[in-house]
Each structure stands twice: as structure tokens, then as C-alpha cells.
PDB file of C-alpha atoms and ligand atoms in Angstrom:
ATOM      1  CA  UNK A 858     -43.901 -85.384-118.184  1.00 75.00           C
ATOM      2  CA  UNK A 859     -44.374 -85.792-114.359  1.00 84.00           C
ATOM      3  CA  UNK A 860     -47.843 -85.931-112.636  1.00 92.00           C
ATOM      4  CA  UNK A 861     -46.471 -83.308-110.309  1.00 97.00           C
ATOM      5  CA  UNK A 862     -47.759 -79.883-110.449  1.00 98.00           C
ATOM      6  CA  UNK A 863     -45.397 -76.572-111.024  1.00 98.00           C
ATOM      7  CA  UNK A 864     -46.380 -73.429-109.731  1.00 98.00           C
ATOM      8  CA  UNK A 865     -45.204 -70.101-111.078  1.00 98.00           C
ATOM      9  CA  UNK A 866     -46.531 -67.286-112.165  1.00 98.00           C
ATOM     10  CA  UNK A 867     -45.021 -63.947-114.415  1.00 97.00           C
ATOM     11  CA  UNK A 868     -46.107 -62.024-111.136  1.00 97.00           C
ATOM     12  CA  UNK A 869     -42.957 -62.678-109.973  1.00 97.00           C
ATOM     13  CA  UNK A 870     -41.057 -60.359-112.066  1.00 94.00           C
ATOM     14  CA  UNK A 871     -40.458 -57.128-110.753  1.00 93.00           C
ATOM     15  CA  UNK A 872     -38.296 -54.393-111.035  1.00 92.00           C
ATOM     16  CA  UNK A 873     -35.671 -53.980-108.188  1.00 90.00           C
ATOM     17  CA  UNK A 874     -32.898 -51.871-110.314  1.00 88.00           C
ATOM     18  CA  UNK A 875     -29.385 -53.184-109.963  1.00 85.00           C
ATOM     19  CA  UNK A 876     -29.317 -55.519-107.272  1.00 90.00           C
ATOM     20  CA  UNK A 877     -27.347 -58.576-105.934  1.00 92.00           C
ATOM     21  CA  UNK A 878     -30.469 -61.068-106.071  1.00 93.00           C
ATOM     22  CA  UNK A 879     -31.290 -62.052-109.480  1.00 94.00           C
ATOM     23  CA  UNK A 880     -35.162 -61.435-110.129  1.00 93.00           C
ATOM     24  CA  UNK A 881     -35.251 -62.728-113.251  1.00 96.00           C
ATOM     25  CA  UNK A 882     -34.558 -66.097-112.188  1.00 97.00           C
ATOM     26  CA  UNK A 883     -37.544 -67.081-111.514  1.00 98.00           C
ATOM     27  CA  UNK A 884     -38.769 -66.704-115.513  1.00 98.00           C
ATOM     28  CA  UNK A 885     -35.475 -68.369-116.334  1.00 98.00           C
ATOM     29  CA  UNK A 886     -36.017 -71.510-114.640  1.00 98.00           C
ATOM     30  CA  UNK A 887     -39.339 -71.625-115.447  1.00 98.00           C
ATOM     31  CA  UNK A 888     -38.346 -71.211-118.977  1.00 98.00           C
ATOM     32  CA  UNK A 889     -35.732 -74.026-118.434  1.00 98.00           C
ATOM     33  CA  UNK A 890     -38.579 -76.531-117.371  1.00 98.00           C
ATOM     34  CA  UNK A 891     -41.029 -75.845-120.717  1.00 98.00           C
ATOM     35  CA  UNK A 892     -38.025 -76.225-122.599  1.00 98.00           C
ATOM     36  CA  UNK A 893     -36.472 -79.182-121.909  1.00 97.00           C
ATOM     37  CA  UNK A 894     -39.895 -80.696-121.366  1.00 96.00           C
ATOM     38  CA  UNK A 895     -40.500 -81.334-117.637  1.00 96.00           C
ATOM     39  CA  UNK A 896     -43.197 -79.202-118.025  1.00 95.00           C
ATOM     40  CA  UNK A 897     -45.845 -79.292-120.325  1.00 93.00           C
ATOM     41  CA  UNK A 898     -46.676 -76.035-122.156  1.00 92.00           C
ATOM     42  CA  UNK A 899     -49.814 -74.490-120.676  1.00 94.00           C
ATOM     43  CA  UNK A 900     -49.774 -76.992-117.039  1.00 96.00           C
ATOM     44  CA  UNK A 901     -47.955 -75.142-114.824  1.00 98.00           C
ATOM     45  CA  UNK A 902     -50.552 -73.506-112.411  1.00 98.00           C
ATOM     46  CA  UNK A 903     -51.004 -69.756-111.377  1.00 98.00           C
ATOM     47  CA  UNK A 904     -51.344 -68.220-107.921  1.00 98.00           C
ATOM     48  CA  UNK A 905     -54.255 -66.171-107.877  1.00 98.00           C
ATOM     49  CA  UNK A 906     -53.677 -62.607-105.423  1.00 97.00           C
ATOM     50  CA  UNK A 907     -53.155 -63.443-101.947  1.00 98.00           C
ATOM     51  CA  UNK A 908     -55.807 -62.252 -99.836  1.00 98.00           C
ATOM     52  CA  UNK A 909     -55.459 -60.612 -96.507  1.00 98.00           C
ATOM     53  CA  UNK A 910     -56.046 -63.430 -94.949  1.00 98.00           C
ATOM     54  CA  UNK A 911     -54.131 -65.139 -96.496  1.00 98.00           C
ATOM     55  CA  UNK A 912     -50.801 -63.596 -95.536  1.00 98.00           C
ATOM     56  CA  UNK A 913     -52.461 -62.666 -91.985  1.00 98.00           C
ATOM     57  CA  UNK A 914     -52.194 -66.568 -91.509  1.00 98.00           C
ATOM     58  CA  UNK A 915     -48.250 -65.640 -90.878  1.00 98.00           C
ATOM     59  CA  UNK A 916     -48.407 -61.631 -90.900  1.00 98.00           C
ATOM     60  CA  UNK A 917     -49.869 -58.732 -88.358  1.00 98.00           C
ATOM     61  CA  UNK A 918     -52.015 -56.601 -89.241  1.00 98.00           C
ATOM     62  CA  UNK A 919     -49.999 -54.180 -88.256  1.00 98.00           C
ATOM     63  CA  UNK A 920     -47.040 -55.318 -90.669  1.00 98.00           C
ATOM     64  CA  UNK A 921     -49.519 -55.965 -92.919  1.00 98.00           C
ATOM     65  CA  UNK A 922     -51.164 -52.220 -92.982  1.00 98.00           C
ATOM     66  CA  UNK A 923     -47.599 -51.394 -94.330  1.00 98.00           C
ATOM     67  CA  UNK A 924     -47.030 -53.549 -96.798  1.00 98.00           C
ATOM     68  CA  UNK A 925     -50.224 -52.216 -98.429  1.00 97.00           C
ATOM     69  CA  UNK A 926     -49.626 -48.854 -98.040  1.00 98.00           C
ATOM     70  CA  UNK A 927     -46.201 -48.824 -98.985  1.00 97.00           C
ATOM     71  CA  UNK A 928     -45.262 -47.395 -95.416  1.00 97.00           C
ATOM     72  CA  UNK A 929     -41.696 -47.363 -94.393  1.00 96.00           C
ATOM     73  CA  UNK A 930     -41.977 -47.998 -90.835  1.00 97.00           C
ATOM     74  CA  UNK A 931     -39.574 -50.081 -88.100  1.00 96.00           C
ATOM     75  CA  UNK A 932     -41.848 -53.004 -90.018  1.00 98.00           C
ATOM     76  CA  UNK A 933     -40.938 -52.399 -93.510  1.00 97.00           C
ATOM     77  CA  UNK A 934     -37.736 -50.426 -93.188  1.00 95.00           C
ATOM     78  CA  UNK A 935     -34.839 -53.886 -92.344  1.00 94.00           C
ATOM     79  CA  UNK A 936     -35.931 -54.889 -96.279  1.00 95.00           C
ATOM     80  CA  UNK A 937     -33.161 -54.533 -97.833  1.00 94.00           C
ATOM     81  CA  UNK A 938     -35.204 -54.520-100.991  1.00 94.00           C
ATOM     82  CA  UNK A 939     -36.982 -51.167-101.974  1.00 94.00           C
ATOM     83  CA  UNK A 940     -40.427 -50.427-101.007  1.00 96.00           C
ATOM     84  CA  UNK A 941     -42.519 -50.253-104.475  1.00 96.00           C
ATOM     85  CA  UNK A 942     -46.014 -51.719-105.431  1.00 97.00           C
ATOM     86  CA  UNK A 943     -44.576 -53.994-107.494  1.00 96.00           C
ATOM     87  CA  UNK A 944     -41.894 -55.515-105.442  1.00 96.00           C
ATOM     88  CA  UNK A 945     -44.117 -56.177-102.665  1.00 97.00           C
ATOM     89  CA  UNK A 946     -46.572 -57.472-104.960  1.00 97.00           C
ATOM     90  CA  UNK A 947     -43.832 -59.857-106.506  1.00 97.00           C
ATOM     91  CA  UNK A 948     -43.548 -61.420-103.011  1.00 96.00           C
ATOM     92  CA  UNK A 949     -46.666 -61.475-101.915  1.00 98.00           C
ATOM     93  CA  UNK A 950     -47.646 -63.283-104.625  1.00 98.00           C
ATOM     94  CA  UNK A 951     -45.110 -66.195-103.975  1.00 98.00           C
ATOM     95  CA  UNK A 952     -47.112 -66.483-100.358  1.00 98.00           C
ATOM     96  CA  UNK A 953     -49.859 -67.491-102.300  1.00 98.00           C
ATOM     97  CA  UNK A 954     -47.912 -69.556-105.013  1.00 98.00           C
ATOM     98  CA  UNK A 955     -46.160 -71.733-102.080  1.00 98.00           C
ATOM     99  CA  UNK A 956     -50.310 -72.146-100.591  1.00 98.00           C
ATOM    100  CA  UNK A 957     -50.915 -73.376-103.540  1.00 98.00           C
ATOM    101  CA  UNK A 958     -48.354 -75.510-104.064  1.00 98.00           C
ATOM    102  CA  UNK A 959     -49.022 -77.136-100.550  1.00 98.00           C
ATOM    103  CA  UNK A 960     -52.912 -77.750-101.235  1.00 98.00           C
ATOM    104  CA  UNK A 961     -51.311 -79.264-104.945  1.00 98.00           C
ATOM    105  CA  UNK A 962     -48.655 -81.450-102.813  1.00 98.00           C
ATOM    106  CA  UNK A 963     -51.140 -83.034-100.094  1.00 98.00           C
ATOM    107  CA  UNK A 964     -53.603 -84.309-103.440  1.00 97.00           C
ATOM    108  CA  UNK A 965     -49.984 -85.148-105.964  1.00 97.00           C
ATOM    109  CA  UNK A 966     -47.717 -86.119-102.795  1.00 98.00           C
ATOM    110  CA  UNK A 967     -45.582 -83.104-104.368  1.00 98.00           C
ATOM    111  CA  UNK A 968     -45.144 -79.738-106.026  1.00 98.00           C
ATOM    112  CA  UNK A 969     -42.856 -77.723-107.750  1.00 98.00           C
ATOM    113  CA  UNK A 970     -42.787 -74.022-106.803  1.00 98.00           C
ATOM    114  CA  UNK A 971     -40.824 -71.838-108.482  1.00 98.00           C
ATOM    115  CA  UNK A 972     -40.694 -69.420-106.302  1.00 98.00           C
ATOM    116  CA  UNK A 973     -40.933 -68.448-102.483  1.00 98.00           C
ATOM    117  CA  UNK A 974     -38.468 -69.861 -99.810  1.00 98.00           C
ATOM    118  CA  UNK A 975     -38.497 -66.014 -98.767  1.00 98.00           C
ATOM    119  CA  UNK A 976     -37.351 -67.196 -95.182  1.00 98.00           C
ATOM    120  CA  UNK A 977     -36.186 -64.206 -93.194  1.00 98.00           C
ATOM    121  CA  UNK A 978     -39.569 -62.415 -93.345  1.00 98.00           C
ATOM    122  CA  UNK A 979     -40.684 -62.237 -89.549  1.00 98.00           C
ATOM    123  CA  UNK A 980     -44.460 -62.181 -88.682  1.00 98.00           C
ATOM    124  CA  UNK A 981     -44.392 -58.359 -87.854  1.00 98.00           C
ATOM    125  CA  UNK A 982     -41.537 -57.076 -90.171  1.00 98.00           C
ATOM    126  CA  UNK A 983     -39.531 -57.674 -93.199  1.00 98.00           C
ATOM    127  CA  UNK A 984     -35.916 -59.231 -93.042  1.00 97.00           C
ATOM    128  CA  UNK A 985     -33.167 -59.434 -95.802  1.00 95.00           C
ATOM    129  CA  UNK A 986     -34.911 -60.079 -99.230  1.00 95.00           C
ATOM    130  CA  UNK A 987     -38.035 -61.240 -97.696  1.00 97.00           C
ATOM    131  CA  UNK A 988     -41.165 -59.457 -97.366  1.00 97.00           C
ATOM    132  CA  UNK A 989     -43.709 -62.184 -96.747  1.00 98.00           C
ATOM    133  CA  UNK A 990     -42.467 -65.747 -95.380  1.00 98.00           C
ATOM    134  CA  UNK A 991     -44.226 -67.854 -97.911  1.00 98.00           C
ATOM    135  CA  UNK A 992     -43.317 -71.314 -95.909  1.00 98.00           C
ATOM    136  CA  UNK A 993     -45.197 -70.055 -92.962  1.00 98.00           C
ATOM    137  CA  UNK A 994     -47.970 -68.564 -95.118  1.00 98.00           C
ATOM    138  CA  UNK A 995     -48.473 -72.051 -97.136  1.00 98.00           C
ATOM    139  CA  UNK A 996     -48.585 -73.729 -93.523  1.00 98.00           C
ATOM    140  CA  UNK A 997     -50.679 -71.585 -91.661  1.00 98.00           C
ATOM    141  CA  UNK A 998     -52.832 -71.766 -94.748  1.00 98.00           C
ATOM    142  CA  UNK A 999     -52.922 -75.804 -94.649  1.00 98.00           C
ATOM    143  CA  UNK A1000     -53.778 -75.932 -90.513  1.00 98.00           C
ATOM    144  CA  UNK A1001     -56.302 -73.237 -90.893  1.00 97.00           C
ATOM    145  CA  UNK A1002     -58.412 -75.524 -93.457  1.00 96.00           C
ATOM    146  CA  UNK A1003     -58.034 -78.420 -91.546  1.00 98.00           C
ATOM    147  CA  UNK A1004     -56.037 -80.049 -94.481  1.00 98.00           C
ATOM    148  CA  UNK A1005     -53.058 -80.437 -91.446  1.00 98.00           C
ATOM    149  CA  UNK A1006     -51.905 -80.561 -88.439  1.00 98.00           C
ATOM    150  CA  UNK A1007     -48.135 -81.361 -87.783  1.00 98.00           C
ATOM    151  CA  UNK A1008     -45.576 -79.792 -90.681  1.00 99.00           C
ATOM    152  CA  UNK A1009     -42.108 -79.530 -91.233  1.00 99.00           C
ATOM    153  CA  UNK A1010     -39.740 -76.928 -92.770  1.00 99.00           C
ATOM    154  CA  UNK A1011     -36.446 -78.029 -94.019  1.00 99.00           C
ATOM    155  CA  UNK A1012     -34.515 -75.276 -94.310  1.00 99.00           C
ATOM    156  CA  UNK A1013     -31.230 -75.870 -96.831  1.00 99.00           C
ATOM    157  CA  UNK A1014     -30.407 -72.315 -98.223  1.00 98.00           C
ATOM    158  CA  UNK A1015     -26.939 -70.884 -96.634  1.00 98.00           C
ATOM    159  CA  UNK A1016     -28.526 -68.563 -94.246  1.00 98.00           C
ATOM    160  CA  UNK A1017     -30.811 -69.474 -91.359  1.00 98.00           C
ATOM    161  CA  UNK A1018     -34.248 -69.319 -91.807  1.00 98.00           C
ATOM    162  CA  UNK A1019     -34.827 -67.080 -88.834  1.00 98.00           C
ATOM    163  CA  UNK A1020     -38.079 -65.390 -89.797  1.00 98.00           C
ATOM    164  CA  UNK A1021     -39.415 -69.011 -89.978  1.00 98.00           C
ATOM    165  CA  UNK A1022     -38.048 -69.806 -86.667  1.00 98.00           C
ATOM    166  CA  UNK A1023     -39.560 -67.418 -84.977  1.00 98.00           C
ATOM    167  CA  UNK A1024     -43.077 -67.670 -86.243  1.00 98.00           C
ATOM    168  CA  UNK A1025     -42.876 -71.070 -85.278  1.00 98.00           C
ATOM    169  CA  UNK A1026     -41.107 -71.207 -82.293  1.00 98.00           C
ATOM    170  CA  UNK A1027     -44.612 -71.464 -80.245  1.00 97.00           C
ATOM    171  CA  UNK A1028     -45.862 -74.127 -82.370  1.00 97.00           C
ATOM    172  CA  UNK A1029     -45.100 -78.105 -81.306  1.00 98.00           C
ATOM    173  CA  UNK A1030     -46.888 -78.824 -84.352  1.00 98.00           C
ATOM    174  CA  UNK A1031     -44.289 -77.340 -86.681  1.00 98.00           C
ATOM    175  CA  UNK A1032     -40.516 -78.538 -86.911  1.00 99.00           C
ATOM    176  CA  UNK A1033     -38.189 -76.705 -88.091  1.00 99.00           C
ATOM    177  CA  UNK A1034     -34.751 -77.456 -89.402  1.00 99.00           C
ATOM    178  CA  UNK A1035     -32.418 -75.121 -90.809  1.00 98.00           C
ATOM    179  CA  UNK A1036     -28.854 -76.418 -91.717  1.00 98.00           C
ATOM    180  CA  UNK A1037     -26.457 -73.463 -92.860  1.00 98.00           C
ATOM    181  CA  UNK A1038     -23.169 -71.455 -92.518  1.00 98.00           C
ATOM    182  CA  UNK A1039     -22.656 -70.324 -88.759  1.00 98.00           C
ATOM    183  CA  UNK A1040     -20.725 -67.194 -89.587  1.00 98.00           C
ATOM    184  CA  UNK A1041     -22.714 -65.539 -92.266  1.00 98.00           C
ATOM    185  CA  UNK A1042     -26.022 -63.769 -91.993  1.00 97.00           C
ATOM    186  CA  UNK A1043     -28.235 -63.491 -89.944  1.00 98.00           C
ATOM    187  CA  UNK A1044     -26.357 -62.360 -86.633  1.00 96.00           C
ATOM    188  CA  UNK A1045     -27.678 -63.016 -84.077  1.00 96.00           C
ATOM    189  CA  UNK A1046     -29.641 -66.545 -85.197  1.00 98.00           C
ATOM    190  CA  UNK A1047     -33.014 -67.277 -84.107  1.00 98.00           C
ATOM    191  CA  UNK A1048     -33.818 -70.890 -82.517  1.00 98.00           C
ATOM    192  CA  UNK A1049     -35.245 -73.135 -84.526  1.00 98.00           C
ATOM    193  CA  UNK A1050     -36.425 -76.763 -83.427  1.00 98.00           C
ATOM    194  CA  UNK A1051     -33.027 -78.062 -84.940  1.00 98.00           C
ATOM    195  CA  UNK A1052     -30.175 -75.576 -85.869  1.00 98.00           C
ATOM    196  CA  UNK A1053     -27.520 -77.038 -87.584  1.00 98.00           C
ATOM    197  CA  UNK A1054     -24.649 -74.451 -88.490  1.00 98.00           C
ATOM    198  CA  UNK A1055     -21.519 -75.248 -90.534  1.00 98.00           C
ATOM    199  CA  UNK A1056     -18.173 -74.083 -90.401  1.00 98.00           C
ATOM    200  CA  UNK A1057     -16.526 -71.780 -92.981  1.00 98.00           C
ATOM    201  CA  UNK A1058     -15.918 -73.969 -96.265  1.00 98.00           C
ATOM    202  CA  UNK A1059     -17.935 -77.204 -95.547  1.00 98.00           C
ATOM    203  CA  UNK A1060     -17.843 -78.940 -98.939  1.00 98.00           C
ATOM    204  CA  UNK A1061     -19.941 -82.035-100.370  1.00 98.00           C
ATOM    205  CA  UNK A1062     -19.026 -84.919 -97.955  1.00 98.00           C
ATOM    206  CA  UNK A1063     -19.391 -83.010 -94.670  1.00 98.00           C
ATOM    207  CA  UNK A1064     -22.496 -81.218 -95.604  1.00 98.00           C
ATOM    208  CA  UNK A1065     -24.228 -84.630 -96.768  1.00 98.00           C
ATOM    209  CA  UNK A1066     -22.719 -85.875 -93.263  1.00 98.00           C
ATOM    210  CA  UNK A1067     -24.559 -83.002 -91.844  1.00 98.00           C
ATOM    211  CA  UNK A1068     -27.744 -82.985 -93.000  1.00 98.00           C
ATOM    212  CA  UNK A1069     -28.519 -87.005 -92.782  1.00 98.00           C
ATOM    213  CA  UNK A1070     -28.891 -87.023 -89.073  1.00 98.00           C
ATOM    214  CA  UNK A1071     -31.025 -83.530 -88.765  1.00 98.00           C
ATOM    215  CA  UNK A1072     -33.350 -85.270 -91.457  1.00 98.00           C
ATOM    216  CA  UNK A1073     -33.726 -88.050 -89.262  1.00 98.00           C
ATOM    217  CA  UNK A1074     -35.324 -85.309 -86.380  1.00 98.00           C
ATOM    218  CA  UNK A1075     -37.647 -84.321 -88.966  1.00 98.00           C
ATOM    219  CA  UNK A1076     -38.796 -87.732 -89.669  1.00 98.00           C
ATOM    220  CA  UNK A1077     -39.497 -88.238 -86.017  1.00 98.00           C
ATOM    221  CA  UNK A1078     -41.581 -85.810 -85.912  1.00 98.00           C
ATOM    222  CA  UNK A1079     -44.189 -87.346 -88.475  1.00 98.00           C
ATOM    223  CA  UNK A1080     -44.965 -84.669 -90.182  1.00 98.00           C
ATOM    224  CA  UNK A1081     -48.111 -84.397 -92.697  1.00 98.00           C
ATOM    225  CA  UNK A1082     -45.869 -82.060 -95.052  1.00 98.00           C
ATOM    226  CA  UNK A1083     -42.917 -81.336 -95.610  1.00 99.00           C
ATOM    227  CA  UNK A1084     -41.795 -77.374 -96.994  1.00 99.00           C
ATOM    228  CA  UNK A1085     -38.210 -77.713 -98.611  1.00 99.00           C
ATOM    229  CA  UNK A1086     -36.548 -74.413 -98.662  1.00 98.00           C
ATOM    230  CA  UNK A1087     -33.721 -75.662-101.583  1.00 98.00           C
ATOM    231  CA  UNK A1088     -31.618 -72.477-101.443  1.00 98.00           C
ATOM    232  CA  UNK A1089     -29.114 -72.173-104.472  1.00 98.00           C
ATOM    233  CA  UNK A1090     -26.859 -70.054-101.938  1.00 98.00           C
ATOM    234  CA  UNK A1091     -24.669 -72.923-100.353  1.00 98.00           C
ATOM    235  CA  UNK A1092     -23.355 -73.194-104.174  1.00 98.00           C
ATOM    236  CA  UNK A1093     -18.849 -72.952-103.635  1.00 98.00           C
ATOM    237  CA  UNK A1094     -19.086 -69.849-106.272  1.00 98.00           C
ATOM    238  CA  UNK A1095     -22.113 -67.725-104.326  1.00 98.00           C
ATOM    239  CA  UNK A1096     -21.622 -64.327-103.616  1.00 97.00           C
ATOM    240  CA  UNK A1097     -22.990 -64.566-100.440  1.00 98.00           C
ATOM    241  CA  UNK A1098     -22.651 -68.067 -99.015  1.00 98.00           C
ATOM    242  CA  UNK A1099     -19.348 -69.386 -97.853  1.00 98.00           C
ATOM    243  CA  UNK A1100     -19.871 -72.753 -98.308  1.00 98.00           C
ATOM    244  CA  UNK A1101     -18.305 -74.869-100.953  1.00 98.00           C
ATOM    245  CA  UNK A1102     -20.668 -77.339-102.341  1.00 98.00           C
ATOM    246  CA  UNK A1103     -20.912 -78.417-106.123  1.00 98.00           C
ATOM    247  CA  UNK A1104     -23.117 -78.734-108.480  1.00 98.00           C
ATOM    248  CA  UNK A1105     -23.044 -82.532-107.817  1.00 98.00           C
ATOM    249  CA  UNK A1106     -23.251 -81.762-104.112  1.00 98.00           C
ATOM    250  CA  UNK A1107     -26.451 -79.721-104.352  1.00 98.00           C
ATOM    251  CA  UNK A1108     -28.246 -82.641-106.089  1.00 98.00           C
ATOM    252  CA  UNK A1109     -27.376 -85.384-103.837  1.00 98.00           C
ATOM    253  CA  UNK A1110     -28.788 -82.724-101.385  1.00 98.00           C
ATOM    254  CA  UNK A1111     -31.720 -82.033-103.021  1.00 98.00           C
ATOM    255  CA  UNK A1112     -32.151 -86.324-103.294  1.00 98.00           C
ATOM    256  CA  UNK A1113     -31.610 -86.678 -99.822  1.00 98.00           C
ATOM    257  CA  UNK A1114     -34.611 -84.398 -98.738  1.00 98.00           C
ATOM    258  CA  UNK A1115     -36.881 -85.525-101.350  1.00 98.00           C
ATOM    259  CA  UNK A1116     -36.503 -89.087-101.540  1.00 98.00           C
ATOM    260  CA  UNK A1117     -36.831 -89.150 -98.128  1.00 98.00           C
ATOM    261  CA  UNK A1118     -40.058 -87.632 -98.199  1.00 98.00           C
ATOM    262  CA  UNK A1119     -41.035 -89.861-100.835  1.00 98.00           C
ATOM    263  CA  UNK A1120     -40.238 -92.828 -98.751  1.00 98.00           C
ATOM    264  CA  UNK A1121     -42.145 -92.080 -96.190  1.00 98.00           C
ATOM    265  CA  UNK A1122     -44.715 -90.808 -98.149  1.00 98.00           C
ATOM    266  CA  UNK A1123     -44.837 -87.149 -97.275  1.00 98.00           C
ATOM    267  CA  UNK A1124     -45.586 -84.780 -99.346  1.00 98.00           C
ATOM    268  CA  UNK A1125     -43.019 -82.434-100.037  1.00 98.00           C
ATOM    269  CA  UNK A1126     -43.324 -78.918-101.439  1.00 98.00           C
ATOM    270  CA  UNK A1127     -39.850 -77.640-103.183  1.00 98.00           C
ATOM    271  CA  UNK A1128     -39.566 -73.757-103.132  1.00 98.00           C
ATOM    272  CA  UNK A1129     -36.300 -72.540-104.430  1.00 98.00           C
ATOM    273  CA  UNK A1130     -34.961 -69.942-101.764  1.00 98.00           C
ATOM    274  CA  UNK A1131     -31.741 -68.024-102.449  1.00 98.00           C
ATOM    275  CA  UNK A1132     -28.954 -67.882-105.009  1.00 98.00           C
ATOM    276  CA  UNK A1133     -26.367 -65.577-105.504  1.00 97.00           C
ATOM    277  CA  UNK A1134     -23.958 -67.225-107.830  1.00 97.00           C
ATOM    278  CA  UNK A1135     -21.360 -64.764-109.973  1.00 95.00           C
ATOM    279  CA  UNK A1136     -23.241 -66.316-112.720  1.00 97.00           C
ATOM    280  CA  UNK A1137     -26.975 -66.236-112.807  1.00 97.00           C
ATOM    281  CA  UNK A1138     -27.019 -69.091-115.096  1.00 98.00           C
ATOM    282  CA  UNK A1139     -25.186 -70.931-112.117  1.00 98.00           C
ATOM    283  CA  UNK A1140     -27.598 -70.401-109.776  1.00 98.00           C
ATOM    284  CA  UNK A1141     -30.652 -71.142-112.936  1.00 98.00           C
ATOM    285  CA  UNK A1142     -28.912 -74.471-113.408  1.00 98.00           C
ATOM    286  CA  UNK A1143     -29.018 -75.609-109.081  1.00 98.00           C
ATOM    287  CA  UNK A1144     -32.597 -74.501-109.033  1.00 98.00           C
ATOM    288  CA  UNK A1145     -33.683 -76.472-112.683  1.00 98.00           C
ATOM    289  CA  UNK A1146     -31.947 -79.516-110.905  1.00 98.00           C
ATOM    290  CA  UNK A1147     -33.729 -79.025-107.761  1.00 98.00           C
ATOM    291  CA  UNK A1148     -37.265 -78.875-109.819  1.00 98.00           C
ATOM    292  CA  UNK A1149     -36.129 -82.056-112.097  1.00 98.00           C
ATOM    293  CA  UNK A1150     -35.421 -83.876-108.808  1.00 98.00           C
ATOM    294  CA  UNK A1151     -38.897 -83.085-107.464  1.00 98.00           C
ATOM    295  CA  UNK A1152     -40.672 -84.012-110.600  1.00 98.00           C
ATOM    296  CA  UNK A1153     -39.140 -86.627-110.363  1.00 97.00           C
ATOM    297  CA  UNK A1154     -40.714 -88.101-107.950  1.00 96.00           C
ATOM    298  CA  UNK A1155     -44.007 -88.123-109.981  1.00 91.00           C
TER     299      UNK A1155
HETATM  300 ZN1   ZN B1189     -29.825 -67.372 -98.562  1.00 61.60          ZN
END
């Protein structure tokens, strides 16, 4: 069993009726962990509720006010999840989850949350499947206690992270990368500190060519943490990726980032982002690896 912690919590079930983005995954790969071990039964940690504050580390008030209320305003409305209590309490939770997973990484030198990665959430509305951006929430969280100053987000999921983008673009002190597919959503792409957008079809090789030299920018930055967004979505069978990396391709990936970290010795927080493989159990099995290859850094 690795030293490193794993954040989850049961929270992040919810019901969202028939929908492309599989929910459910997050209990799966959870389950997936206690059972073949890398967890022990009764570690993993719980996110308590996010408080206001919290989420206003990365939110406005305004956006905020919504959220609570259930409103559907210009702020809520571009979800394209539905608007229920327990939905945005799902997701909200995960804001605290990935806080607590980047207090857990700066004392273990890395965590394990699954959960979050919820990228496309802007500061002052919701995007795609995201509500809250839990990357900027855990980071905002970190510089407000003083625990850091300079951060990176390493952005791997299919689709930019433009909700991260943009609530960083203002801030020297955070770099962020996001390699993914050009011609998919989001259109238009936000600017990022390093955008990195592949063509149609990019398998292993070229997306392992790819992603060496934007790593190296986020090394030269020095950051004091690292926030890997490990999307499942660049998978060659997603429903809505059109890339065409393997299994074995994803790992390598998922090596690449966190090794990297390791050797530099920055801690690294691994959320697990999107997935939209035909088969859920596809997209389970990317995200288990992507945990395993944290923990094993411990
Ligand atoms: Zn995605």
C-alpha cells in the first residue's frame, strides 16, 4: 500500500438521468483501488462541504448566488448538465476534494483524487460538464493560506481546459498547459500560458512527441505544485475525443507527467478529468491506471 493519500468521497454520486458522462465512475474506480489493494480499506480521505469561500477562491459571488439557489441564469444556463441540488452538490464537492488533495500532496509529495479535473467551469459561469473548476479552487485555496505561491496545471484531457485558462490568464504565478485535439470542443479556445493542439487522429508516438517539450515549459517555470488534469477522453474509442491513443499510450502519458514531477520533486495532485469511452469500463480501466501510476510514486 502506497504512503500516498486518495481522496474520494460517495458525494460524488448524483443523479443526472441518461447522459453521455458516466457518473458512476467515480464509485467504480474507487471501488477498483480497495479491491485490488492500492488502497487500504477505511484510508482514503473525505472532503468535508466546500464553504463559500472556498469556491469564491475561483467563483463570483454572483455565479456563486446561482449555484446555491439553483438559478438558471446566463451563469448557470451553458451547463450542459441539469440544474438540481444534487448535481451541483456532486461538483462542488470535488472543489473541495481536489483542496484537499493539494494540502495532502504538499505534506505526501502526492495525492490521488478521484474526482475533479472539471476544467471548463469559468470563474463567473458554468461550461460543458463543469460547474465549479476544482483545479483553480484547490490553487486559489493553496496561495490564499500561504502554503504557495507559483503552481502549475497540466492539462491532458482531449478538450482545452479553457475555464482554467481564463481564471488564470492574469496570474504569472500560475502556468498553464493544456495539450489537446484542435478541432473538437471548445470553439473558440481560450489562451492558456502554453496551448498545444493536435491534429485529428494523433496516436501514441506523436502525442508522447507532443507533450515532452510543453512539460519542459512547465518545469521552467518552478512550480511549487503541480495539478494533473489526466482526462480519460484522448482514449482512440471515446465518444467525444478524436484522438487515437491506447491504453498503453495513456500510461506512458500518465508516467511522463508524474515521474517528472517526482524528479523534480513537485508535488503532483492527479484528478481524473473526462472520459467518454463506448465502454464505461474503458474509461474505469485509464483512470485506475492513472491512480496506480500516482501511488506509485509513494
Ligand atoms: Zn474532456
Amino acid at each position: 500500500v502506497s504512503g500516498i493519500p486518495v481522496i474520494w468521497s460517495a458525494g460524488y454520486a448524483c443523479e443526472i438521468g441518461v447522459h453521455v458522462f458516466p457518473v458512476e465512475k467515480y464509485e467504480l474506480v474507487h471501488q477498483a483501488l480497495l479491491a485490488c489493494g492500492a488502497v487500504a480499506p477505511g484510508a482514503t480521505l473525505e472532503p468535508g462541504p466546500p464553504s463559500r469561500v472556498l469556491l469564491a477562491g475561483a467563483h463570483t459571488d454572483a455565479y456563486l448566488d446561482d449555484l446555491e439557489g439553483l438559478v438558471w441564469s446566463e451563469r448557470t444556463g451553458r451547463s450542459e448538465l441539469p440544474l438540481t441540488a444534487g448535481i451541483v452538490g456532486a461538483f462542488s464537492l470535488a472543489g473541495s476534494g481536489t483542496a484537499l488533495a493539494a494540502r495532502e500532496a504538499l505534506r505526501h509529495g502526492a495525492a490521488v483524487h478521484v474526482g475533479g479535473g472539471l476544467h471548463h467551469a469559468y470563474a463567473d459561469h458554468a461550461e460543458g460538464f463543469c460547474y465549479v473548476n476544482d483545479l483553480a479552487v484547490g490553487i486559489r485555496a493553496l496561495q490564499r493560506e500561504g502554503l504557495v505561491k507559483r503552481a502549475a496545471v497540466v492539462d491532458l484531457d482531449v478538450h482545452q481546459g479553457n475555464g482554467t485558462a481564463h481564471i488564470f490568464r492574469d496570474d504569472p504565478d500560475v502556468f498553464t498547459l493544456s495539450v489537446h485535439q484542435e478541432r473538437n470542443y471548445p470553439v473558440p479556445k481560450e489562451t492558456g500560458d502554453l496551448d498545444v493542439g493536435l491534429e485529428n487522429g494523433t496516436g501514441d508516438q506523436d502525442y508522447l512527441d507532443a507533450i515532452g517539450p510543453a512539460l519542459e515549459r512547465v518545469w521552467a517555470h518552478q512550480p511549487q505544485i503541480v495539478l494533473y488534469q489526466a482526462g480519460a477522453d484522448p482514449f482512440e474509442r471515446d465518444q467525444l475525443g478524436g484522438l487515437s491513443l491506447t491504453f498503453r499510450g495513456l500510461a506512458a502519458r500518465d508516467r511522463e507527467v508524474l515521474r517528472g514531477c517526482r524528479a523534480r520533486g513537485i508535488p503532483v495532485v492527479t484528478t481524473l478529468g473526462g472520459g467518454y469511452a463506448m465502454d464505461t469500463a474503458d474509461t474505469v480501466r485509464i483512470h485506475v491506471t492513472t491512480c496506480l501510476e500516482t501511488l506509485a510514486l509513494g
